[in-house]
XYZ file of C-alpha atoms in Angstrom:
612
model
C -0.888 -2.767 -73.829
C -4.585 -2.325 -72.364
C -5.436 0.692 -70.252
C -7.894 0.838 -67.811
C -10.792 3.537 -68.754
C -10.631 7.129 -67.913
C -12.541 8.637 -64.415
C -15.188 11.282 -65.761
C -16.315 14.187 -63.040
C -18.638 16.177 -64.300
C -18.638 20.035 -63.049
C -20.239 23.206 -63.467
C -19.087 27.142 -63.990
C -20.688 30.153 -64.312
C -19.483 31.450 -67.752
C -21.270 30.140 -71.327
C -19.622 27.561 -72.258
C -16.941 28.049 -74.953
C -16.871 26.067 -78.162
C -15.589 22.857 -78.614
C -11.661 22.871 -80.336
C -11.448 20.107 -82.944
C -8.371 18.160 -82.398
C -8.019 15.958 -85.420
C -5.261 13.029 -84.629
C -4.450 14.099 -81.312
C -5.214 11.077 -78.817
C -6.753 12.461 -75.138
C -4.612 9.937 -73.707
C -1.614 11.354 -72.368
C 1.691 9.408 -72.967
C 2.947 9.426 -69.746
C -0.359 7.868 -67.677
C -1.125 4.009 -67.928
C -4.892 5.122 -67.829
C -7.122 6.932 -71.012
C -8.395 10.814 -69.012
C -11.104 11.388 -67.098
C -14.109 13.943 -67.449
C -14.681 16.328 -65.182
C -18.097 18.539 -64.963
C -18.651 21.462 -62.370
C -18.153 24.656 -60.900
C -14.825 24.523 -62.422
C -15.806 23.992 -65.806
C -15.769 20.569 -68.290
C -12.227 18.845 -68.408
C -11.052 15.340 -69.106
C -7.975 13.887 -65.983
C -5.534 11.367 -67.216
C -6.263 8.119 -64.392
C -3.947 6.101 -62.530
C -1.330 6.742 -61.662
C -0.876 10.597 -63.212
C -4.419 12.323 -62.231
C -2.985 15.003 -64.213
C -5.429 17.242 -66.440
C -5.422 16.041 -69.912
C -4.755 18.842 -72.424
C -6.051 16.596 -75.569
C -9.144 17.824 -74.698
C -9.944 22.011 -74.301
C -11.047 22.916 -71.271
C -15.007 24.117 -71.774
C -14.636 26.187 -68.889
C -18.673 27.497 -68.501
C -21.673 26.868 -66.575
C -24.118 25.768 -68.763
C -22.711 22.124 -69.465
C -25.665 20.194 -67.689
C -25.948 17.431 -69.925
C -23.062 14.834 -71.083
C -23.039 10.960 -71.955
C -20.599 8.310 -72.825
C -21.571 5.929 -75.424
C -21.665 1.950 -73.892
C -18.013 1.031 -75.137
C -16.506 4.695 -74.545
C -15.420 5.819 -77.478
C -17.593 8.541 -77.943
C -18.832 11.392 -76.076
C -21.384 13.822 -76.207
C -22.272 17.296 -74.302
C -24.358 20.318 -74.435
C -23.021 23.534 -73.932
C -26.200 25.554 -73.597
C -25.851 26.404 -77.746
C -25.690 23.333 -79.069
C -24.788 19.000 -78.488
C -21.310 17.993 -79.526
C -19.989 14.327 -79.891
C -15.784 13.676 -79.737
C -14.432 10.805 -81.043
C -12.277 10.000 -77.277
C -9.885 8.526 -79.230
C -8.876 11.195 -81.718
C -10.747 14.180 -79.476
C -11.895 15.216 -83.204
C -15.392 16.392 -83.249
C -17.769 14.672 -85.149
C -21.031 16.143 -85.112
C -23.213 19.205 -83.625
C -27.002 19.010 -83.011
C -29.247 22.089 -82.456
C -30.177 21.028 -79.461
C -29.468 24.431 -76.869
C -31.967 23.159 -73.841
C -31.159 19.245 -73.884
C -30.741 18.267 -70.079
C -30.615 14.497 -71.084
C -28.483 12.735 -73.881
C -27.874 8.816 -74.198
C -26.606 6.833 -76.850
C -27.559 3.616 -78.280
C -25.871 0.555 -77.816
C -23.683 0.470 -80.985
C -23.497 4.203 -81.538
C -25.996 4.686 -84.455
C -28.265 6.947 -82.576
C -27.920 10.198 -80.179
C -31.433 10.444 -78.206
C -31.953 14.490 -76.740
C -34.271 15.223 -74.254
C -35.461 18.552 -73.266
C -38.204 19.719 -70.934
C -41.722 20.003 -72.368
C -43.535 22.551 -73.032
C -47.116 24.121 -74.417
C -47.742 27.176 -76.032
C -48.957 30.127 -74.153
C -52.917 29.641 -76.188
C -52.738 25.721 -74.390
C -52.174 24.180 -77.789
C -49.682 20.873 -77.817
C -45.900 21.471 -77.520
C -43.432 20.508 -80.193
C -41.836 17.325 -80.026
C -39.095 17.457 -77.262
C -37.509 13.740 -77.649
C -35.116 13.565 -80.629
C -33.357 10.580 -82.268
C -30.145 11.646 -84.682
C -27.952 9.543 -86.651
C -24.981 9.876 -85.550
C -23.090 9.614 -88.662
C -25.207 11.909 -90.884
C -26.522 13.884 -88.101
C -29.687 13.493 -89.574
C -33.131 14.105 -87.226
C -34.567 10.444 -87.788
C -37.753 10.873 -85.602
C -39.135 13.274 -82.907
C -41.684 12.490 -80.509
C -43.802 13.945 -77.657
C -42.337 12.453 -74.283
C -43.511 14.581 -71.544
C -41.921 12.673 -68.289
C -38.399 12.771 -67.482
C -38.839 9.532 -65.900
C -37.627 6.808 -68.621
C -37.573 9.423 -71.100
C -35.334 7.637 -73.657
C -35.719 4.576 -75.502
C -34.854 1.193 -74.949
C -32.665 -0.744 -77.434
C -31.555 -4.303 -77.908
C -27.773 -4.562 -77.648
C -27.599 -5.475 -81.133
C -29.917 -2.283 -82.126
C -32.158 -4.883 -83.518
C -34.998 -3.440 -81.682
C -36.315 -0.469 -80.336
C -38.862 0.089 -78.213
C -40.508 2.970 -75.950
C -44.001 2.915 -73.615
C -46.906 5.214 -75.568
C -50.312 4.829 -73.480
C -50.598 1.869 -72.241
C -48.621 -0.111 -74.744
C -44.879 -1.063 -75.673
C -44.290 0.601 -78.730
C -41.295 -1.645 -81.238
C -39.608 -0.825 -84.022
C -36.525 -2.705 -85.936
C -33.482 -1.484 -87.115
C -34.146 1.932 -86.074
C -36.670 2.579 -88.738
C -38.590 4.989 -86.425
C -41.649 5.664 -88.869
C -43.214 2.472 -88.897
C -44.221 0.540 -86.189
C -43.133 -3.327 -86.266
C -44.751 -4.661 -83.198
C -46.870 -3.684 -80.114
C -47.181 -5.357 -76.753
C -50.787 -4.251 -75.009
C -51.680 -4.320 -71.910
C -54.204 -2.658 -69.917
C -52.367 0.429 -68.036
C -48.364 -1.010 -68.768
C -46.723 1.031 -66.863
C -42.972 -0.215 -67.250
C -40.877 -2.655 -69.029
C -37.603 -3.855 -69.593
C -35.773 -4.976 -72.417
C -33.105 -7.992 -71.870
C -29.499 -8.108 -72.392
C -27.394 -9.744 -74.362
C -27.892 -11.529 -77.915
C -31.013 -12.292 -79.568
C -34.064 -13.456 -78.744
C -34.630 -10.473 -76.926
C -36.886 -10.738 -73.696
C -39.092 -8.112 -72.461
C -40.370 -7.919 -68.737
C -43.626 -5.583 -68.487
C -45.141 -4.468 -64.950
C -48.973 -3.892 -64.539
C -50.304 -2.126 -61.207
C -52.717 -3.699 -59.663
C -56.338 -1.770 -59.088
C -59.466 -2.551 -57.725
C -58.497 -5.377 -55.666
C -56.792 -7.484 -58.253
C -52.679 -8.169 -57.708
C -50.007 -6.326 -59.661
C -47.915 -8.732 -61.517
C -44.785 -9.133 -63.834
C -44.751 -10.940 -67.128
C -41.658 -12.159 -69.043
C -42.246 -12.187 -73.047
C -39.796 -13.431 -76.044
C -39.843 -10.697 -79.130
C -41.960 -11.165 -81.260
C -44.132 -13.347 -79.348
C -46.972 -11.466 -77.686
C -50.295 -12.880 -78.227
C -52.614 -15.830 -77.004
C -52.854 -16.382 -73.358
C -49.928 -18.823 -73.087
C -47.341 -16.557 -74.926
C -45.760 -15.209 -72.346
C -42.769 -17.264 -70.644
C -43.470 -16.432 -66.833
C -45.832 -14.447 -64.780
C -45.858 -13.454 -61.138
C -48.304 -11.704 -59.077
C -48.040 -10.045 -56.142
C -49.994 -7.245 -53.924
C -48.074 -4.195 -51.881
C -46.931 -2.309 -54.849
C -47.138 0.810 -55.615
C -43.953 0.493 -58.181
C -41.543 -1.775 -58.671
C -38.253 -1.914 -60.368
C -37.249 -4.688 -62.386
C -33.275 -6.286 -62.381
C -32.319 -8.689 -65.768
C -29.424 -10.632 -64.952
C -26.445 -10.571 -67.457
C -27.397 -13.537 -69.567
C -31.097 -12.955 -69.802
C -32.696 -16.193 -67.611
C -33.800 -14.215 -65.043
C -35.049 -11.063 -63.555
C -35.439 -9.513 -60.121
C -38.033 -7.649 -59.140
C -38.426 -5.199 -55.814
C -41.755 -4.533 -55.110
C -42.680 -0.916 -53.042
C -45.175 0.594 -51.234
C -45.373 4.213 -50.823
C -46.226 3.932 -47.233
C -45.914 1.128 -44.360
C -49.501 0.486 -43.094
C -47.886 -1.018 -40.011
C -45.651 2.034 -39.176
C -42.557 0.031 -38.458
C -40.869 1.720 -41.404
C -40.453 5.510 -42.793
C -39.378 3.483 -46.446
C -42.421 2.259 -46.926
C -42.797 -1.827 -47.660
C -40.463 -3.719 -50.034
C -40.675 -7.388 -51.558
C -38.364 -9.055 -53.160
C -39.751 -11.497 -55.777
C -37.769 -13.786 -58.409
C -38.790 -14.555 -62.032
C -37.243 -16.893 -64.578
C -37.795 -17.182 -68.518
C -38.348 -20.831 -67.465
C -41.640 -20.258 -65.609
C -40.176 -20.654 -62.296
C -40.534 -17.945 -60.217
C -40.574 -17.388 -55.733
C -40.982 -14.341 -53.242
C -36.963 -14.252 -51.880
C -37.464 -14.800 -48.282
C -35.302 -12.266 -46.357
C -34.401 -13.249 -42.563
C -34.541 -9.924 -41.479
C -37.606 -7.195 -41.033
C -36.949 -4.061 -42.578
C -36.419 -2.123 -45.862
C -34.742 -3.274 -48.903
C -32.418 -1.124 -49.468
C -30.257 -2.328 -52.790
C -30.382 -5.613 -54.264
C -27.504 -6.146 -57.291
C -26.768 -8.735 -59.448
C -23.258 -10.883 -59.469
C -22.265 -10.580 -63.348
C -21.719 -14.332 -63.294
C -25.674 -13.978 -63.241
C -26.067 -17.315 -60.528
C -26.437 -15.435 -57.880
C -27.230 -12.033 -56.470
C -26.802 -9.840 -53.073
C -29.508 -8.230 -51.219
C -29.438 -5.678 -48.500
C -31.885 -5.460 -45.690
C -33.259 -4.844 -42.653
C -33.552 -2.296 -39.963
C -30.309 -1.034 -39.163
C -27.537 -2.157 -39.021
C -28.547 -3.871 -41.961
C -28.299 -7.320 -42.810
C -26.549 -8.356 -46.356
C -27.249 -11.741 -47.937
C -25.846 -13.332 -51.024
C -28.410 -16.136 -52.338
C -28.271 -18.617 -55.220
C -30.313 -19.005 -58.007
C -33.023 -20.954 -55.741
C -33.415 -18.097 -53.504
C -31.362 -20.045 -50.960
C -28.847 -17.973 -49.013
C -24.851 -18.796 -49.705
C -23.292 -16.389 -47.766
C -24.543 -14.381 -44.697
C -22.188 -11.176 -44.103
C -24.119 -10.208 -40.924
C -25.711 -6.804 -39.705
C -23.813 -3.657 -40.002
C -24.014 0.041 -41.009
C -24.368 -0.324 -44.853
C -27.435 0.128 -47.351
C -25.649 -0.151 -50.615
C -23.399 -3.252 -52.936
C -21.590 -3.027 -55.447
C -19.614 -6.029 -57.608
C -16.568 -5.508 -59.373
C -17.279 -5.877 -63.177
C -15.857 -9.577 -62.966
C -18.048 -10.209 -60.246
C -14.956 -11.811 -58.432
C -15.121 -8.756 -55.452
C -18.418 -7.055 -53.599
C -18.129 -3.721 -51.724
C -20.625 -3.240 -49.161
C -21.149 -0.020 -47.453
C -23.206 3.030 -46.187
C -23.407 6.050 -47.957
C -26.145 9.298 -47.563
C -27.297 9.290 -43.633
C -24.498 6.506 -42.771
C -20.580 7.556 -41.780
C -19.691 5.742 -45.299
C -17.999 2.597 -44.134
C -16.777 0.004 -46.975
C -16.353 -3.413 -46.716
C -14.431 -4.978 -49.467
C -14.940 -9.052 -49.995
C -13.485 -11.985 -51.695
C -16.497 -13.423 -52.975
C -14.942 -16.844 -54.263
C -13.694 -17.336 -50.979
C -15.966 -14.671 -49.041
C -12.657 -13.045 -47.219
C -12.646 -9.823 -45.989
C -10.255 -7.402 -48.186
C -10.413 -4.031 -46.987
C -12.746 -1.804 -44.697
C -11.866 1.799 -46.320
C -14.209 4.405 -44.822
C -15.252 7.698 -47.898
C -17.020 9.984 -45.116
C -19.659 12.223 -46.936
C -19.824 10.231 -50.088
C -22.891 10.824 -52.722
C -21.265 8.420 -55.494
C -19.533 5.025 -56.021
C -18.574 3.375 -59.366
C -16.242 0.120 -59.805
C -13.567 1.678 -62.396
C -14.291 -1.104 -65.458
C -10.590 -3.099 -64.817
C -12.046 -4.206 -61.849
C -9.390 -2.606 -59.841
C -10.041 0.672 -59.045
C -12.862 2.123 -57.174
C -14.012 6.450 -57.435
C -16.062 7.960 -54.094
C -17.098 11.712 -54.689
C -19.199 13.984 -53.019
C -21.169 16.210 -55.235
C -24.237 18.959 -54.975
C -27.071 19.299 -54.794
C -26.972 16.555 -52.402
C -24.244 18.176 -50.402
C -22.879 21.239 -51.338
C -19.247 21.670 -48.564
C -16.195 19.606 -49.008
C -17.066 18.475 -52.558
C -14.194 16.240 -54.376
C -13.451 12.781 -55.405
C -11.362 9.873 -53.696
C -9.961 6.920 -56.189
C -9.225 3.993 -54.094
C -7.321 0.464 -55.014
C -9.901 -2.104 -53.602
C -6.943 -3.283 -51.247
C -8.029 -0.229 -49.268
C -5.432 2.217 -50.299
C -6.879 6.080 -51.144
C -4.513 6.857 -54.876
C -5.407 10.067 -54.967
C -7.592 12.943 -53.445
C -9.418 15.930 -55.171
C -10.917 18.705 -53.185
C -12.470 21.359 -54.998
C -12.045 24.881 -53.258
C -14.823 26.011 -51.017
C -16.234 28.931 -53.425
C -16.890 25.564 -56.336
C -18.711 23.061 -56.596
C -18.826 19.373 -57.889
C -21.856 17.634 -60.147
C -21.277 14.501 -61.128
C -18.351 11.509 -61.400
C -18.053 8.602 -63.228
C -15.598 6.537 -65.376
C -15.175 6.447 -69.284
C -17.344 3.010 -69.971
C -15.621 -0.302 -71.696
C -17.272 -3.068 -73.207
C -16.704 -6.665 -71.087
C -13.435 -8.424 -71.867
C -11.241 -5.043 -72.501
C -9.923 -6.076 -68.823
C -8.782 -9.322 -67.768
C -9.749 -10.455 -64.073
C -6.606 -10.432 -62.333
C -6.033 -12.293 -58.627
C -7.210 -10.757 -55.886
C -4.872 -9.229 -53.642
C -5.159 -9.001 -49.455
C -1.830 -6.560 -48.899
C -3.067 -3.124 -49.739
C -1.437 -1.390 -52.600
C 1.677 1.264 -51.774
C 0.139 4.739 -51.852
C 1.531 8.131 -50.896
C -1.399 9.120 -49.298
C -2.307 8.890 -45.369
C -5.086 6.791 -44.629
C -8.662 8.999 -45.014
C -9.812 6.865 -42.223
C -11.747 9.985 -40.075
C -10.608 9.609 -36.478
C -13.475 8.073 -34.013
C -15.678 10.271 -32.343
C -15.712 10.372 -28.436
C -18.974 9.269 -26.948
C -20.281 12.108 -24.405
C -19.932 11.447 -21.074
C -21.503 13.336 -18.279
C -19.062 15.301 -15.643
C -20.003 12.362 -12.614
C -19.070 9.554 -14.782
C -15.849 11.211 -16.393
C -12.937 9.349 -14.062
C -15.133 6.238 -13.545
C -14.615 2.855 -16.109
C -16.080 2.441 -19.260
C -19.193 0.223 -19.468
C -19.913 -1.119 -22.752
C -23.708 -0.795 -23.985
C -24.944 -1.526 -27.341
C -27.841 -0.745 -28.756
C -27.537 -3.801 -30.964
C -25.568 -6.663 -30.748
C -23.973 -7.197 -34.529
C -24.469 -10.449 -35.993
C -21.011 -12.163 -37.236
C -20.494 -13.311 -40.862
C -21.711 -16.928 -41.532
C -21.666 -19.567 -44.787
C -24.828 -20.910 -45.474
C -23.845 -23.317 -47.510
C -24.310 -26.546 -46.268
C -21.038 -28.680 -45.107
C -19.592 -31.268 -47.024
C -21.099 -34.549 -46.151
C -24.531 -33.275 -44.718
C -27.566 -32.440 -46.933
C -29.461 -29.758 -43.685
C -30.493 -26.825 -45.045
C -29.475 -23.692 -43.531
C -31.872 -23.237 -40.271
C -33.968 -20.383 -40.552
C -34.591 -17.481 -38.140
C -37.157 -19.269 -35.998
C -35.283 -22.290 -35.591
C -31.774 -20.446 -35.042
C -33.768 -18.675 -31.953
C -35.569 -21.668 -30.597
C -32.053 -23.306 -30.937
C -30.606 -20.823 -28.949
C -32.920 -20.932 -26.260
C -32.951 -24.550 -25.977
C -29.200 -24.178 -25.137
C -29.715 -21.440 -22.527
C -31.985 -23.601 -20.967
C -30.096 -26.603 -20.821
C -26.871 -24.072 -19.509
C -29.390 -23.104 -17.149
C -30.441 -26.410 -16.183
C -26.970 -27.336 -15.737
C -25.685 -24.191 -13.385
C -28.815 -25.458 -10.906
C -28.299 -28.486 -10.495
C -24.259 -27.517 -9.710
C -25.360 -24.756 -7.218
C -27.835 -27.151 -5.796
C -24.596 -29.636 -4.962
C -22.306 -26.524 -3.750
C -25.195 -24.907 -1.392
C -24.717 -26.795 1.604
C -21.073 -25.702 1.050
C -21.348 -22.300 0.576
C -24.493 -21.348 2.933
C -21.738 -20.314 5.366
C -19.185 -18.563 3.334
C -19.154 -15.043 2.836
C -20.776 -13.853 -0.386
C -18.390 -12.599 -2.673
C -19.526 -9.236 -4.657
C -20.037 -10.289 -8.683
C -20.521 -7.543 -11.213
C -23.858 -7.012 -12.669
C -24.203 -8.057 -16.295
C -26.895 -5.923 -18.005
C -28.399 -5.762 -20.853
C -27.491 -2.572 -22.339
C -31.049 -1.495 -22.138
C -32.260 0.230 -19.228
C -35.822 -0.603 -19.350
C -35.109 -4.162 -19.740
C -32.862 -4.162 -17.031
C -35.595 -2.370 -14.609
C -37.928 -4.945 -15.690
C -35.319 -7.847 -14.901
C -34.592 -6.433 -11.482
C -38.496 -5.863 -10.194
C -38.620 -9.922 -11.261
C -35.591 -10.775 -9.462
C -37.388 -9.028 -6.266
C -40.861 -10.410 -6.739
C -38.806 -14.620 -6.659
C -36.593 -13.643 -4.079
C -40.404 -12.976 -1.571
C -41.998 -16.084 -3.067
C -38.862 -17.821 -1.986
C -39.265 -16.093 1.418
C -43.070 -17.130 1.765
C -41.902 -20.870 0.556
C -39.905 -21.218 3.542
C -41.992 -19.444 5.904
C -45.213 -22.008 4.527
C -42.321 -24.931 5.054
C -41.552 -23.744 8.639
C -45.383 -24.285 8.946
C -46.602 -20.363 9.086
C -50.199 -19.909 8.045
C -50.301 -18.301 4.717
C -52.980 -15.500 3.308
C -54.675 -16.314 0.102
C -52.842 -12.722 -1.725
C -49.417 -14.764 -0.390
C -50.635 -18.303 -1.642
C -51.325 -16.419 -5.331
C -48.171 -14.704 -5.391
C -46.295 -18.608 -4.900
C -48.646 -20.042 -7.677
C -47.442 -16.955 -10.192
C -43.518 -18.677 -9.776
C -43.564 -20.757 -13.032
C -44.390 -17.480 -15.104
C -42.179 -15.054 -13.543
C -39.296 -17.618 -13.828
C -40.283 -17.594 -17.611
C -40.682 -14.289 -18.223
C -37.486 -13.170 -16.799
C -35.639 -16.219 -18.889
C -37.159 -14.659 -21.794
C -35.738 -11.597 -20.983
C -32.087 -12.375 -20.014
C -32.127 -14.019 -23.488
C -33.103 -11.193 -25.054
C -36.061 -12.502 -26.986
């Protein structure tokens, strides 16, 4: 029987840490739980919990109950695991919990395996010498198996600090002044290959099987566009080598998104600051590169930041979230058309399950945390959980569970973790006491295909936990207006969810923004067309009946509705001065001026009763 992977949360204590126990033959997983443990790293020390449906602490593993744990890693399939205590780096088989190497390594604050567990990268801060003279080397490879040092460099920068592998450790390669650095087979003393180009400043290594593809960024300076180029190992040289290239200005960095099987990467370009002022974020692009040459800006209906942009793991299509809040989310094909449209709301993150078969959208840091949980074959609504305060996410890798957790230093009151069934239902709830506090969370990794997708489910999962759904808050209301009715007024109006994909039997494209609005004012002029000529039929009936009192419809802005109102007065004279002029009263010019200024008025204030 398959079990779903272990939840790890990471915490931290103020004691040193105490050594490692070597547990030969003794599994961490605990007999009684369906799910392998889960790591936990804080104020309360270093501890593995056994996952759904126990969430009991796992005893497999000893407690390392100290402060000075700030560095831990899973390898990619989870079966190792690596920490430093402050003294030195230890890696557990998770299986057996038996220890199978140390590294003297006391400062490490980064750790990362590569993809088939043959190396252990360390990363600790640099430093010079007192005199000025160089530092020592303060990036370390080891073997693994021998726990042999097999190279050391000088990496000063936290920022992409370690390595870059191919999945099949096949290649190896790291950015050293202005070039991409390669080496094969993790032979670290020679160099096999070298990508240059004037001032590289990132690149990204492919997924997948072999050929491995590289995608480099160059800033652009002076004038001249920053662009993106997509290369094929070992082919670097002569001015047609690479597979695609795309330019682009407004970027001041960029990161750069490989889909799963390697034909394409996406690539969000940013701008430290907005030149326009319409944004704190700065200015985002989203641009689209394949290895076959193709490549297009992704043209986002909605002004605004981007604010996450994943892939789907089926790697044919992708999500992007945008826009001024409430946000917009889009899912779009590999065309950059747009398939799905899931409207505005308060969200600026997505997630898809690891079978890409469900996408949570939601709104974590300044937003109330509000989930949306989809269908995406059939783009149903599952679930709208709501994690209040949440810092983290992460899909649990069976594709059925879901951890929330709020950790420091982000926020440092009420931290704890939530793991939720995607049907909505909260499994279990961990609060760490108010004197603690809470690092880091994530799940023990798998490799793809440990899980099988299963069907998605619409009735939510039994739990025997209340809903954490926080209770609304009241709006204020002033003393005056306490026993009157409620009047609704929205800032925004939220856009509904909406396929793009065009219906069976019609080739149209989806209409875009401009045409949707000049749609929907060709409508409300028609409807308004339509009401005139029917009160122009019922006047002669109705000049002698007794107006009846109708409710004001407003806008929900107040300005607008001021402006409405002082245009509503300024027709209602011209229509006085029209009949006056028709009952044959001399006019003055000023009157005469204000008659010919009808047409605009009567446009203006359409254009503001329809909002545009």
């Amino acid at each position: 029987m398959k079990h779903s992977q272990l939840l790890q949360v990471k915490l931290y204590e103020s004691a040193s840490c105490s050594k490692v126990k070597s547990c030969h033959h003794r599994p961490f997983q605990d007999k009684m739980s369906s799910n392998p443990p889960s790591l936990m790293r804080g104020s309360e020390g270093l501890y593995m919990v056994n996952g759904p449906p126990s969430f009991t602490e796992n005893t497999a593993f000893q407690r390392d109950s100290g402060k000075n744990c700030k560095a831990v890693a899973f390898s990619k399939d989870g079966s190792l695991f690596a920490w430093c205590n402050g003294e030195k780096v230890n890696v557990v088989n998770v299986t057996s919990a038996e220890l199978l190497c140390s590294f003297d390594v006391p400062k490490a604050v980064c750790l990362q395996f590569s993809p088939k567990n043959n190396v252990l990268a360390t990363w600790q801060a640099y430093t010079t010498a007192k005199d000025g003279t160089a530092g020592v080397p303060n990036l370390q490879l080891h073997d693994v198996k021998t726990g042999k040092c097999l190279k050391s460099f000088i990496q000063k920068k936290m920022q992409n600090w370690c390595p870059c592998w191919a999945d099949d450790e096949s290649i190896c390669a790291r950015n050293v002044n202005n070039e991409v650095h390669f080496f094969e087979n993790n032979n670290f003393n020679t160099i096999a290959n070298k990508l240059h180009l004037q001032k590289v400043n990132d690149f990204v290594l492919s997924p997948g099987a072999q050929p491995t593809k590289v995608a480099v960024y160059v800033p652009g300076s002076k004038g001249a566009p920053s662009f993106v180029r997509l290369y094929q190992y070992p082919n670097f040289g002569g001015p047609q080598s690479a597979l695609a290239n795309k330019s682009f200005f407004k970027a001041d960095k960029v990161t750069m998104l490989w889909n799963k099987k390697a034909t394409a990467v996406l690539v969000i370009a940013s701008t430290e600051v907005d030149k326009t002022g319409a944004s704190y974020y700065g200015e985002q692009t989203l641009h689209y590169i394949a290895t076959n040459g193709e490549s297009a800006v992704v043209q986002l209906p909605k002004n605004g930041p981007i604010y996450d942009v994943v892939w789907n793991p089926n790697s044919v299509e992708f999500c992007a979230v945008y826009g001024f809040m409430p946000a917009k989310a889009t899912v779009f094909n590999l065309k950059c058309d747009p398939v799905f449209d899931f409207g505005t709301g308060p969200r600026n993150a997505a997630y898809y399950s690891p079978h890409g078969h469900i996408l949570v959208l939601a709104g974590f840091g300044n937003l109330r945390g509000q989930m949306e949980v989809w269908d995406v074959k059939n783009y149903k609504l599952i679930s709208k959980p709501v994690a209040s305060d949440s810092t983290y996410f992460a899909w649990c890798p069976d594709g059925e569970h879901i951890v929330t957790a709020t950790c420091a230093p982000r926020l440092r009151v009420s931290n704890g973790y939530k793991i939720w069934h995607y049907t909505g239902s909260l499994l279990h709830n961990y609060e760490v006491s108010s004197n603690e506090e809470m690092w880091q969370v994530s799940w023990q990794p798998f490799l793809d295909g440990v899980f099988p997708a299963k069907a998605v489910k619409y009735q939510a999962v039994p739990s025997e936990l209340p809903s954490a759904e926080p209770k609304p808050a009241q709006a204020y209301r002033p003393p005056a207006l306490r026993n009157k009715p409620v009047t609704s007024s929205k800032l925004h109006e939220d856009e509904p969810p909406q396929n793009m994909k065009p219906q069976s039997g019609s080739s149209d494209k989806p209409l875009s923004k401009t045409a949707l609005k000049n749609q929907r004012k060709h409508e409300a002029k028609k409807a308004a067309k339509a009401d005139a000529n029917q009160d122009s039929t019922q006047s002669s009936a109705s000049q002698n009946a007794p107006r009846s009192v109708v409710p004001a419809v407003t806008s929900g802005d107040p300005e607008v509705d001021k402006k409405i109102k002082n245009l509503k007065k300024k027709l209602k004279a011209i229509e006085q001065l029209k009949e006056q002029a028709a009952a044959g009263k001399q006019l003055e010019k000023n009157q005469l001026e204000k008659i010919q200024k009808e047409t605009a008025l009567l446009q203006e204030l359409e254009d503001l009763e329809l909002g545009l």
